[in-house]
Tab-separated table of C-alpha atoms and ligand atoms in Angstrom:
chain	number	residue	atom	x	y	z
A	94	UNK	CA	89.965	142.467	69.239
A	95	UNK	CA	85.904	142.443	70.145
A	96	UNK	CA	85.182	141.834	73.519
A	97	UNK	CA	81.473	141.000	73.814
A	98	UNK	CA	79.392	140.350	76.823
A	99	UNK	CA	79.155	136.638	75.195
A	100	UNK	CA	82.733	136.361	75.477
A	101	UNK	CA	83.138	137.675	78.760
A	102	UNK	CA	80.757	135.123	79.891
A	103	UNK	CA	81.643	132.585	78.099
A	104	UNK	CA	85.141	132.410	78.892
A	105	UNK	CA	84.267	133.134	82.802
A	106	UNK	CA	84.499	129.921	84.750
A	107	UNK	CA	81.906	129.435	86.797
A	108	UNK	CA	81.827	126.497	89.457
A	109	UNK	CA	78.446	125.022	89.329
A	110	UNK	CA	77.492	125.490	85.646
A	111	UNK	CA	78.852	124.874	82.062
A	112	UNK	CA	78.742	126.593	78.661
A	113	UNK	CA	78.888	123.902	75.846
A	114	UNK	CA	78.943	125.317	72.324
A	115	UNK	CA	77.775	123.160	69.591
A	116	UNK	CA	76.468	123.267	65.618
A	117	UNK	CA	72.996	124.474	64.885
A	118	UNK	CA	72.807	122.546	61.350
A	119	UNK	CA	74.670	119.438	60.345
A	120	UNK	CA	74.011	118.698	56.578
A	121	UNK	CA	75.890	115.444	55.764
A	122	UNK	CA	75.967	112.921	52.717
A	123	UNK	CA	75.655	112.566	49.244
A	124	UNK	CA	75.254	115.992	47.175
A	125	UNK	CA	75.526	117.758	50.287
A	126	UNK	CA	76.937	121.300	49.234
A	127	UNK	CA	74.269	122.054	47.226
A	128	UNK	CA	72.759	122.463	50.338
A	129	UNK	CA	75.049	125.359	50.997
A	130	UNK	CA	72.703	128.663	50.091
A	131	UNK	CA	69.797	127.031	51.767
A	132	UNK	CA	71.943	126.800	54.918
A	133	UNK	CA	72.789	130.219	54.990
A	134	UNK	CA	69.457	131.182	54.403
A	135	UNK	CA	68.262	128.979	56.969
A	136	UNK	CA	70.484	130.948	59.550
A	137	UNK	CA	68.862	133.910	58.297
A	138	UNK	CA	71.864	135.531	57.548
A	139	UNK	CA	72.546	138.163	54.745
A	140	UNK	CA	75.303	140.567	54.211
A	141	UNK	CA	78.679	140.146	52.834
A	142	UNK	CA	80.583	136.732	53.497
A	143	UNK	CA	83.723	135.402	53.192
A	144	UNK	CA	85.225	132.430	52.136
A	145	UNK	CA	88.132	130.842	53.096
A	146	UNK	CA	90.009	128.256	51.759
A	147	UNK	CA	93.374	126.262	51.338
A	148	UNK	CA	95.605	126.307	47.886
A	149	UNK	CA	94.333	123.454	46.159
A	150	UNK	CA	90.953	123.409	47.707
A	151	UNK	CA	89.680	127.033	46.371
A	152	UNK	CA	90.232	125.597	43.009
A	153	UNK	CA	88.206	123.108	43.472
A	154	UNK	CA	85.556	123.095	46.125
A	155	UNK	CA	85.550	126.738	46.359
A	156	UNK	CA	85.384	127.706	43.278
A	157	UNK	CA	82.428	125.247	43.610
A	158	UNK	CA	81.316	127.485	46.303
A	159	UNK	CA	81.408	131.015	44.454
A	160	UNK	CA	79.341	129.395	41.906
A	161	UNK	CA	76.443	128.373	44.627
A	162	UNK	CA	76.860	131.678	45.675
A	163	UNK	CA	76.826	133.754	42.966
A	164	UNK	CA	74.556	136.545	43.624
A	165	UNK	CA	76.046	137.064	46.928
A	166	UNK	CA	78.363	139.235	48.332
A	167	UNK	CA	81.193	136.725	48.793
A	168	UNK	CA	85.255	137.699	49.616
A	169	UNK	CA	87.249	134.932	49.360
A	170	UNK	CA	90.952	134.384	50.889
A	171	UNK	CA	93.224	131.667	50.907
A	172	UNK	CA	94.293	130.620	53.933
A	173	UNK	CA	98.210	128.940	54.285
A	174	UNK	CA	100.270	127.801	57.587
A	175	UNK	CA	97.858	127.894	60.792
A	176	UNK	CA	99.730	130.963	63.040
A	177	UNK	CA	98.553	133.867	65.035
A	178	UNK	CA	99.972	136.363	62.019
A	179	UNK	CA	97.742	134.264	59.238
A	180	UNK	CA	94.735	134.390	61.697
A	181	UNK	CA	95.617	138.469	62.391
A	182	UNK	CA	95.908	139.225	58.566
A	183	UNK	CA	92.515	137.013	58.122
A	184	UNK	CA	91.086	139.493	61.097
A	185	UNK	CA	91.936	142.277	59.008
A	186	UNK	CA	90.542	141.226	56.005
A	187	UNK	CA	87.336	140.427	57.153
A	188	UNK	CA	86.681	143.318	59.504
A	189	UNK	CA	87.549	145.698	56.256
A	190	UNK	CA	85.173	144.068	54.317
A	191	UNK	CA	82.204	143.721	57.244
A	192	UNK	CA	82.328	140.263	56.946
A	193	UNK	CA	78.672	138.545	58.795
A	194	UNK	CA	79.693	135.006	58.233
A	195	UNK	CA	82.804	132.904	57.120
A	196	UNK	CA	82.327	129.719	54.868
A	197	UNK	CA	85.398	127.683	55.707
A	198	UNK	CA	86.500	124.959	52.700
A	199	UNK	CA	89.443	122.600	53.360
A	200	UNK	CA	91.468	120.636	55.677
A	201	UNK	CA	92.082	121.024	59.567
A	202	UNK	CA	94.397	124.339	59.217
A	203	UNK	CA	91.340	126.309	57.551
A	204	UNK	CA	88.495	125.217	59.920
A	205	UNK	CA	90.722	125.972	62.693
A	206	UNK	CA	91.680	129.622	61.259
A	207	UNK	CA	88.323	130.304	60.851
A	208	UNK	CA	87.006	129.288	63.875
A	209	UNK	CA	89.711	131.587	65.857
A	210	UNK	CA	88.793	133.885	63.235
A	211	UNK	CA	84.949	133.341	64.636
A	212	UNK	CA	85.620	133.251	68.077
A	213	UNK	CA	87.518	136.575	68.009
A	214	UNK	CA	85.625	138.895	66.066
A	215	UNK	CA	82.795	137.341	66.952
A	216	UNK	CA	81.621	135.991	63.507
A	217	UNK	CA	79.751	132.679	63.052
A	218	UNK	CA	80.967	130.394	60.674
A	219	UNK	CA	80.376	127.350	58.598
A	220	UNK	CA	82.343	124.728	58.258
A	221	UNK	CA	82.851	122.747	55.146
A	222	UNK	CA	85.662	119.421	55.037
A	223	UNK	CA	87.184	119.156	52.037
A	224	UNK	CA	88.926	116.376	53.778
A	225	UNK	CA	88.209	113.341	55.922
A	226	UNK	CA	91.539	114.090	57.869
A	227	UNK	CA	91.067	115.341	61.475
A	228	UNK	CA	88.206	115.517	64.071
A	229	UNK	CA	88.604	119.687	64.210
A	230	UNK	CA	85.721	119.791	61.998
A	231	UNK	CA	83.343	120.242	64.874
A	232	UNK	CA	85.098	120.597	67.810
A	233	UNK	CA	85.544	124.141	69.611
A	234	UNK	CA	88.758	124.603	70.000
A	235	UNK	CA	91.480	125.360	67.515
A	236	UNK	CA	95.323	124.186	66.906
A	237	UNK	CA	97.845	127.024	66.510
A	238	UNK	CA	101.532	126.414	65.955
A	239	UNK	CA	103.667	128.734	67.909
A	240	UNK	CA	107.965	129.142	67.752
A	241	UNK	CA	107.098	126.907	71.212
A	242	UNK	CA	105.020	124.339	69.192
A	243	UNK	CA	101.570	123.952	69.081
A	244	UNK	CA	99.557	125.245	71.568
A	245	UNK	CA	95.017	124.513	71.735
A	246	UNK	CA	93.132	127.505	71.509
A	247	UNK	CA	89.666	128.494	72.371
A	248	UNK	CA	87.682	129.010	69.716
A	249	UNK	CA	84.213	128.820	67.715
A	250	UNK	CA	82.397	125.657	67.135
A	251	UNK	CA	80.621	126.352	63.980
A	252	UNK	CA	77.123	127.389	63.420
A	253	UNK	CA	76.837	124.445	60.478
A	254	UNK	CA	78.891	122.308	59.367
A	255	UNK	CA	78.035	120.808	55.360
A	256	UNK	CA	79.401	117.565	54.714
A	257	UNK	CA	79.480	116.369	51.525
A	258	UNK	CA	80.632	112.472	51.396
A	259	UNK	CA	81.602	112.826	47.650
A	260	UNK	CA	84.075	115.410	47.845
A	261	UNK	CA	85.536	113.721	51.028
A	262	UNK	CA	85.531	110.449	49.139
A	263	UNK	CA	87.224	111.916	46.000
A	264	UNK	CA	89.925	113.532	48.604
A	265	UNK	CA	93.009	111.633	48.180
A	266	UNK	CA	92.933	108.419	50.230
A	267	UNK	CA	96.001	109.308	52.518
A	268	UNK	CA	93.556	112.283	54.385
A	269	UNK	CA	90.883	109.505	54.787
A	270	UNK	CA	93.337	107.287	56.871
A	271	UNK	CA	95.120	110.188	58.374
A	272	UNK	CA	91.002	111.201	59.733
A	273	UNK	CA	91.036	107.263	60.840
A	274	UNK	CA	94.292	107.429	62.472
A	275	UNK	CA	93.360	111.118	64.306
A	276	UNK	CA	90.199	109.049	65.899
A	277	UNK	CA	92.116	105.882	66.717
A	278	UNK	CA	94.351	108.140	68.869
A	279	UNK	CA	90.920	108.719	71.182
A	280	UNK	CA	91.801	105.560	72.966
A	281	UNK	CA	95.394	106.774	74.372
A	282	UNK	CA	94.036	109.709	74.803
A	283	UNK	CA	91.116	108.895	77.148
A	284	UNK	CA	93.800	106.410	78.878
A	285	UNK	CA	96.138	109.235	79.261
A	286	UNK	CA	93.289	111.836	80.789
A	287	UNK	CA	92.351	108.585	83.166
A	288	UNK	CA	96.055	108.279	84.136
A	289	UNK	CA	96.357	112.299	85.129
A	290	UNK	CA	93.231	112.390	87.089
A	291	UNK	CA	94.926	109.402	89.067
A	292	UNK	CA	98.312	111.573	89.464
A	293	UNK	CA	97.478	115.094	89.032
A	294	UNK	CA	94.020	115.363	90.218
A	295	UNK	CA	92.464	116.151	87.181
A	296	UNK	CA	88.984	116.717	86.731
A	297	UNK	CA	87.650	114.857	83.833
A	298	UNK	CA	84.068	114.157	82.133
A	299	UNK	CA	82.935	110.291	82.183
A	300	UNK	CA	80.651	111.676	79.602
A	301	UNK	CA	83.357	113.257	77.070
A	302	UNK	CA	85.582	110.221	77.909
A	303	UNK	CA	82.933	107.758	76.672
A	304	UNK	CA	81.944	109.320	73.796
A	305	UNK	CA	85.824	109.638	72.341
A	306	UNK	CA	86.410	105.988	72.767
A	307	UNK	CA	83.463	105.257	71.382
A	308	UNK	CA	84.235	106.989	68.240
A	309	UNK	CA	87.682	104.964	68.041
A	310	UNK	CA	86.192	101.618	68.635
A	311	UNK	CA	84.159	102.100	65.918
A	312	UNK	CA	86.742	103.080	63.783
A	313	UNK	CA	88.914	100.097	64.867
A	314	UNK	CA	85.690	97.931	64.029
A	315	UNK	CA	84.920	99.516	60.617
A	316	UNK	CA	88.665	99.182	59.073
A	317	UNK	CA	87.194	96.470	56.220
A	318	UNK	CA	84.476	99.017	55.621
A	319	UNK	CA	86.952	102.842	55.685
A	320	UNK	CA	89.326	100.510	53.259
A	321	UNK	CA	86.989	101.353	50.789
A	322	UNK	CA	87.826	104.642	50.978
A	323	UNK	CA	84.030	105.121	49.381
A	324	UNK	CA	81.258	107.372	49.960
A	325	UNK	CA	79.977	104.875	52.587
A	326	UNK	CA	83.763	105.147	54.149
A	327	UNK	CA	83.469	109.047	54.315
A	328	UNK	CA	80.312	108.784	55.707
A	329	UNK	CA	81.303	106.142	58.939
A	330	UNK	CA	84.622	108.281	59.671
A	331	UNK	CA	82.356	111.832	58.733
A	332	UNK	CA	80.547	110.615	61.774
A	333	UNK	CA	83.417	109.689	64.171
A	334	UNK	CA	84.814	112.879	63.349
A	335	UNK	CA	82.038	114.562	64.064
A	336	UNK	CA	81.223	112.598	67.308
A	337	UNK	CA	84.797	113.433	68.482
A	338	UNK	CA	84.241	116.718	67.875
A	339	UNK	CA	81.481	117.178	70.027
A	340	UNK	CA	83.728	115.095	73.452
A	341	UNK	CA	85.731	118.405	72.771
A	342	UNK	CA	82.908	120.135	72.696
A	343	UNK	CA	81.489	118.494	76.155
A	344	UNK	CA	84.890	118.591	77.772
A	345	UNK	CA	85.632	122.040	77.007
A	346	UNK	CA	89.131	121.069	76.004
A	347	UNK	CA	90.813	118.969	73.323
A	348	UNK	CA	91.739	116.794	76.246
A	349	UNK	CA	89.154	113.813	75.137
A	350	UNK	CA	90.351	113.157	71.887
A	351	UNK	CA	94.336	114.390	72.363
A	352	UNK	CA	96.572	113.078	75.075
A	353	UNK	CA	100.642	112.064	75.035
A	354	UNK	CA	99.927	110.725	71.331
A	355	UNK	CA	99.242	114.238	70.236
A	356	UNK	CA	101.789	115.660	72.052
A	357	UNK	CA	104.186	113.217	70.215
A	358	UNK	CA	102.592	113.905	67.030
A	359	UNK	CA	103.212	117.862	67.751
A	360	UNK	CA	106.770	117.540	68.522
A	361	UNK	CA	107.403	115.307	65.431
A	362	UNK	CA	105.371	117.732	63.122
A	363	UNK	CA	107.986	120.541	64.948
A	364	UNK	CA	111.506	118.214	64.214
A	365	UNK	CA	110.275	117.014	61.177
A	366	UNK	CA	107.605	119.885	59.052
A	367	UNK	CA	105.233	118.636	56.464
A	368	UNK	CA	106.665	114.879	56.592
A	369	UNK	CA	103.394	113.557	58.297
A	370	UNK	CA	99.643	114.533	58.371
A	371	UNK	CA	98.513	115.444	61.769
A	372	UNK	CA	96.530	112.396	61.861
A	373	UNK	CA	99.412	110.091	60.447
A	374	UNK	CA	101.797	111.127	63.318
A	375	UNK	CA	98.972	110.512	65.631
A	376	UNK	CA	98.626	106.860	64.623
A	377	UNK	CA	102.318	106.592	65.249
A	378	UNK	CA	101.803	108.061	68.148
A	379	UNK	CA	98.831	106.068	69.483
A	380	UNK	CA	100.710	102.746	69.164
A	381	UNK	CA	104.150	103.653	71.146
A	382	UNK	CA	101.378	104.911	73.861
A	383	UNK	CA	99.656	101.793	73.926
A	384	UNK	CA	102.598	100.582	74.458
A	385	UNK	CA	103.583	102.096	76.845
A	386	UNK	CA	99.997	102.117	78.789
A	387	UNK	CA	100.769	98.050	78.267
A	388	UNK	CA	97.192	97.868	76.425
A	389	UNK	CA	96.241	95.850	73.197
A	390	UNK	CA	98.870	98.242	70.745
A	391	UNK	CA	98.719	94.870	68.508
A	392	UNK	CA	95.192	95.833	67.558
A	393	UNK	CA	95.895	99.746	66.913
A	394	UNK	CA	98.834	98.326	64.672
A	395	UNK	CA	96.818	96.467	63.161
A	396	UNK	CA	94.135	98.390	62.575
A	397	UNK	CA	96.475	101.260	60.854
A	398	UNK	CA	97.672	99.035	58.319
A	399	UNK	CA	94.353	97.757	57.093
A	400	UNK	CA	93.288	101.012	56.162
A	401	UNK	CA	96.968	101.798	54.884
A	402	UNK	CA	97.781	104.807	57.524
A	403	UNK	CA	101.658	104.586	58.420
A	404	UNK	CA	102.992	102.403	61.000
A	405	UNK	CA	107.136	103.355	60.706
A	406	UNK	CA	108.957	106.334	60.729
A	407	UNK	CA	110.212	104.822	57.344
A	408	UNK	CA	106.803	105.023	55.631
A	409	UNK	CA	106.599	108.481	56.759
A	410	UNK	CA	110.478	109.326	55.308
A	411	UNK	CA	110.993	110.067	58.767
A	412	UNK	CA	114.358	108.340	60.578
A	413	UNK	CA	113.943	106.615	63.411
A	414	UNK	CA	116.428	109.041	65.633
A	415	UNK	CA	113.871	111.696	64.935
A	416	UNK	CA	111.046	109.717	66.016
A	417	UNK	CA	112.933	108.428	69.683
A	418	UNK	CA	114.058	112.308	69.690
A	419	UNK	CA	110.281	113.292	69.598
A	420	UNK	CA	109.253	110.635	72.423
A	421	UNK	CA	111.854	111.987	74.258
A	422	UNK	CA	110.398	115.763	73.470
A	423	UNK	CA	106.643	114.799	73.368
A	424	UNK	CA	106.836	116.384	77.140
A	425	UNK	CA	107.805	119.875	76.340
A	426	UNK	CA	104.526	120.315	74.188
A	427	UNK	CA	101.344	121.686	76.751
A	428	UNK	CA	103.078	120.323	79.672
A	429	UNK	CA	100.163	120.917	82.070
A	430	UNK	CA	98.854	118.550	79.932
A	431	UNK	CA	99.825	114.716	82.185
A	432	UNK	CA	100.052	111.942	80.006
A	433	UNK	CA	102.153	108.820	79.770
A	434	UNK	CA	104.493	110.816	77.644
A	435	UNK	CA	105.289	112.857	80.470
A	436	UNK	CA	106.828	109.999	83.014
A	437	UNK	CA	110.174	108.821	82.943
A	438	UNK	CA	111.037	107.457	79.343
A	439	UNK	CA	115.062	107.025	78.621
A	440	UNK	CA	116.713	107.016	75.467
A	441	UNK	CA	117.577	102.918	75.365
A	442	UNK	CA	113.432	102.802	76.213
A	443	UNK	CA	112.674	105.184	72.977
A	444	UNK	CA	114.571	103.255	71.118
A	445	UNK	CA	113.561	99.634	71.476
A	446	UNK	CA	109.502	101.341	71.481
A	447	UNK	CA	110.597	102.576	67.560
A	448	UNK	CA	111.590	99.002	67.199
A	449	UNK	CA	108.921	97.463	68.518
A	450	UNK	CA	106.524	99.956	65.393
A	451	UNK	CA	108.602	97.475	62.789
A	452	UNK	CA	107.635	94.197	64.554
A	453	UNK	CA	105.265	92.098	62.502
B	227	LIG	N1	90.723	121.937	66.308
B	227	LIG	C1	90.751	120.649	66.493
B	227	LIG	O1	90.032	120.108	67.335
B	227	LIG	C2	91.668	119.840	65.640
B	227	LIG	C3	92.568	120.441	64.833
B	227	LIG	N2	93.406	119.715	64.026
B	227	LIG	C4	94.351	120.442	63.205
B	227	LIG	O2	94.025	120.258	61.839
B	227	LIG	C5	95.217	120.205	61.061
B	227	LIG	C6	95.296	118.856	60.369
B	227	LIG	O3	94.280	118.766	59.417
B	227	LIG	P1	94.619	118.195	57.964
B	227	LIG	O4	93.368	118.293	57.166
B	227	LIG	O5	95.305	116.903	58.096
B	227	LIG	O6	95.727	119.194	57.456
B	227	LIG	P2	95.698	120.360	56.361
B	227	LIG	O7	94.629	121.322	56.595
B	227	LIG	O8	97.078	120.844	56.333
B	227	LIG	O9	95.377	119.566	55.028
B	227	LIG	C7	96.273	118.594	54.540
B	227	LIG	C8	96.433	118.724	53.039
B	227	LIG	O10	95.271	118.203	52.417
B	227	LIG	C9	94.898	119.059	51.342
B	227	LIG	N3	93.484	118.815	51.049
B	227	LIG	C10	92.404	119.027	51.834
B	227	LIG	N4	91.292	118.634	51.197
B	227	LIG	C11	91.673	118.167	49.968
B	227	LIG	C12	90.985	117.630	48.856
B	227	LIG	N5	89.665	117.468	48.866
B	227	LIG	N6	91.714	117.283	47.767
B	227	LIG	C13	93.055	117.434	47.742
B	227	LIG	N7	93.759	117.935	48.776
B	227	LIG	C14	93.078	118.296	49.870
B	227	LIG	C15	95.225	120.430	51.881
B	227	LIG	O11	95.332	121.343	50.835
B	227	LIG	C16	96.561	120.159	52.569
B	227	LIG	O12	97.620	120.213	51.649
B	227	LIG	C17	96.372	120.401	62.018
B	227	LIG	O13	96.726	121.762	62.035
B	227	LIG	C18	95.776	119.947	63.331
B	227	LIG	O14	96.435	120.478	64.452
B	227	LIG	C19	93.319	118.368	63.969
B	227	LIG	C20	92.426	117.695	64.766
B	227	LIG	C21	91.544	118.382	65.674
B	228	LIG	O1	94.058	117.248	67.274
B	228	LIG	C1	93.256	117.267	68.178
B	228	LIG	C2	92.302	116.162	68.393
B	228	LIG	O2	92.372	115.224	67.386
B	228	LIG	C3	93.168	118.349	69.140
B	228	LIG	O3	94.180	119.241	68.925
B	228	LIG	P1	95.328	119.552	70.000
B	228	LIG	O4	96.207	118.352	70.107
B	228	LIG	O5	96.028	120.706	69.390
B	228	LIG	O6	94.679	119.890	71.292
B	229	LIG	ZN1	94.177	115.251	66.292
C-alpha cells in the first residue's frame, strides 16, 4: 500500500484545524452520463482507466460507459461482495494495469470499493449511481463487512460524481425507497450522536448534525412527490443523498447520517444476508429507535409506507425472533459508537418494540 505525504497528513489529527474532502464536479439530471468524457476531460486526466461495476449494472450502464469511452484506454472489472480481499484483488488489478482514474457504476458496494480502492492507492475516482439506494454516493468514508460485521472505513470522496436521474429512475423502485429509507434514518441518527455527547462526551458538529436532519425532513416532506418514483423523484432523493453525503463529509465520520439504526441494520444484514437492502433495514431500524428515543416514530412509519419501503420483518421475509435477536445484537457492531441501541434493552422490551412495527 502507497503511503503519500497527502495521506500522512491527511489522516494526522491535528487539534485546531480540519481536512474536509469533497467532489470537484457534480453533474446531475436528465441525460447526465453523456456528460461522462467531458468530465474526465475536464479533470484533465488521460491515461488508462478503469471501470468498475456490479453484475447487472456492467450490462447495462457500463456497457453504456465503454461505449462513451471508446477511444480510451478503459479496464473494466466487476466488482461482487464489499470485503478487504475484493478491495485487495481490485488493488491488484489496477496497479498492474497503471490505472489514473476509476469510473465507479452501481449501487453502494461499488462506490464504496472504489473509493477504498481511491483512498489507498491513491487514485481519484468518479462516482456514478446506478441506484437511488444509499447516501455513500458522496460521502468519504466507506462500509466494509468484516467476519466481526461491518466496520466504516476511511476512504476517498470522489473527484465527480455524474448523476443521471433517468437511469436512477428506471432502477427498480425498491432501491429508490431503500435511498429514502437510508436518509430517513438521519433523524435517529443525529438523536443518537446528541444522546452520546450527553453520556460519553462526544464531540459532535452542530453543522454536520443540521445538515443530516435536514436531508431527512425533506424526505419525510416529499413522500407524495418520491412515490412517483419519477425522474423528478430521483432528482429530490439524488439531492438528499448527496447532501448527506457531504454531513459525512463535514463530520469526518459516518456518525451524522448512521447511529443505533445502522448498527441494527448491520447486525440484521449479518443474521439474516441479502434479505434486506441496507437502506430497507435502516427504515426498520429508524422506527424501533424512535421508539425508543420516545420521538414522533408514527410519522417515520408513516412515512415508509407511503413510499412503499418495509415496515415488518414479514415484508422483508425476515421472522420476528431475528429482528428482537438483532436489537438485542445491534450493540456488538462499532461499539465505541453510543447510541440508544447500546443502553439496557431486555428481551420482553425487543419483543413488544417488533410488535409495536405491526401496529396500524
Ligand atoms: N459509504 C457510505 O457512506 C455508505 C455506504 N453504504 C453501503 O452501500 C451498500 C448499500 O448500497 P445498495 O445500493 O443498497 O446495495 P448494492 O450495491 O448491493 O446494490 C443493491 C442491488 O441493486 C442492484 N442495482 C444497482 N443499480 C441497479 C439498476 N440501475 N438496475 C438494477 N439493479 C441495480 C445491484 O446490482 C445490487 O444487486 C452497503 O454496503 C452499505 O453499507 C450505504 C450508505 C452510506
Ligand atoms: O450507511 C451509512 C450512512 O447511511 C454509513 O455507513 P456505516 O453505517 O457503515 O458507517
Ligand atoms: Zn446507510
Amino acid at each position: 500500500m502507497k503511503t503519500k505525504n497527502n495521506r500522512i497528513l491527511k489522516d494526522k489529527t491535528f487539534d485546531k484545524s480540519r481536512w474536509i474532502q469533497m467532489p470537484r464536479d457534480v453533474i446531475a439530471g436528465h441525460d447526465a452520463l453523456l456528460q461522462l468524457p467531458n468530465v474526465i476531460t475536464d479533470l484533465g486526466i488521460t491515461g488508462p482507466l478503469l471501470l468498475l461495476s456490479g453484475k447487472t449494472t456492467m450490462q447495462t450502464t457500463g456497457s453504456a460507459i465503454l461505449r462513451l469511452l471508446e477511444g480510451r484506454q478503459v479496464v473494466s472489472a466487476v466488482v461482487g461482495e464489499i470485503t478487504y480481499e475484493e478491495i485487495a484483488r481490485i488493488e491488484e488489478l489496477a496497479q498492474a494495469a497503471g490505472i489514473v482514474l476509476i469510473i465507479a457504476a452501481g449501487g453502494g458496494r461499488v462506490i464504496d470499493t472504489a473509493k477504498v480502492v481511491s483512498y489507498n492507492l491513491d487514485i481519484q475516482f468518479i462516482s456514478v449511481p446506478t441506484a437511488a439506494s444509499h447516501d455513500g454516493i458522496a460521502s468519504s468514508r466507506a462500509s466494509v463487512m468484516t467476519e466481526d460485521g461491518s466496520v466504516s472505513v476511511a476512504a476517498h470522496p470522489p473527484l465527480a460524481i455524474v448523476a443521471d436521474t433517468g437511469i436512477l429512475a428506471a432502477a427498480p423502485r425498491r432501491l429508490m425507497a431503500a435511498g429514502y429509507a437510508d436518509m430517513v434514518a438521519n433523524y435517529t441518527a443525529v438523536l443518537d450522536w446528541d444522546l452520546s455527547k450527553e453520556k460519553t462526551g462526544e464531540q459532535v458538529s452542530e453543522y454536520a448534525m443540521t445538515l443530516s436532519m435536514i436531508t431527512a425532513e425533506l424526505m419525510v416532506e416529499n413522500a407524495e412527490n418520491v412515490k412517483a418514483f419519477d425522474e423528478k423523484a430521483a432528482w429530490i432523493v439524488m439531492k438528499a443523498l448527496f447532501a448527506s453525503g457531504v454531513a459525512m463529509s463535514i463530520a469526518g465520520s459516518s456518525r451524522p447520517a448512521s447511529g443505533g439504526e445502522h448498527k441494527f441494520a448491520h447486525m440484521l444484514e449479518r443474521l439474516a444476508p441479502g434479505k434486506a437492502l441496507h437502506g430497507e433495514a435502516c427504515g426498520i431500524g429508524t422506527i424501533i429507535s424512535m421508539i425508543l428515543h420516545k420521538g414522533d416514530w408514527q410519522k417515520i412509519r408513516r412515512s415508509l409506507k407511503t413510499i412503499g419501503a418495509p415496515v415488518t420483518p414479514k415484508e422483508l421475509d425476515i421472522s420476528d425472533e431475528i429482528v428482537i435477536e438483532a436489537i438485542l445484537r445491534a450493540k456488538e457492531i462499532r461499539p465505541e459508537r453510543y447510541t440508544i441501541f447500546d443502553e439496557e434493552i431486555t428481551r420482553d422490551q425487543a419483543a413488544s418494540l417488533v410488535a409495536w412495527l405491526y401496529e396500524e
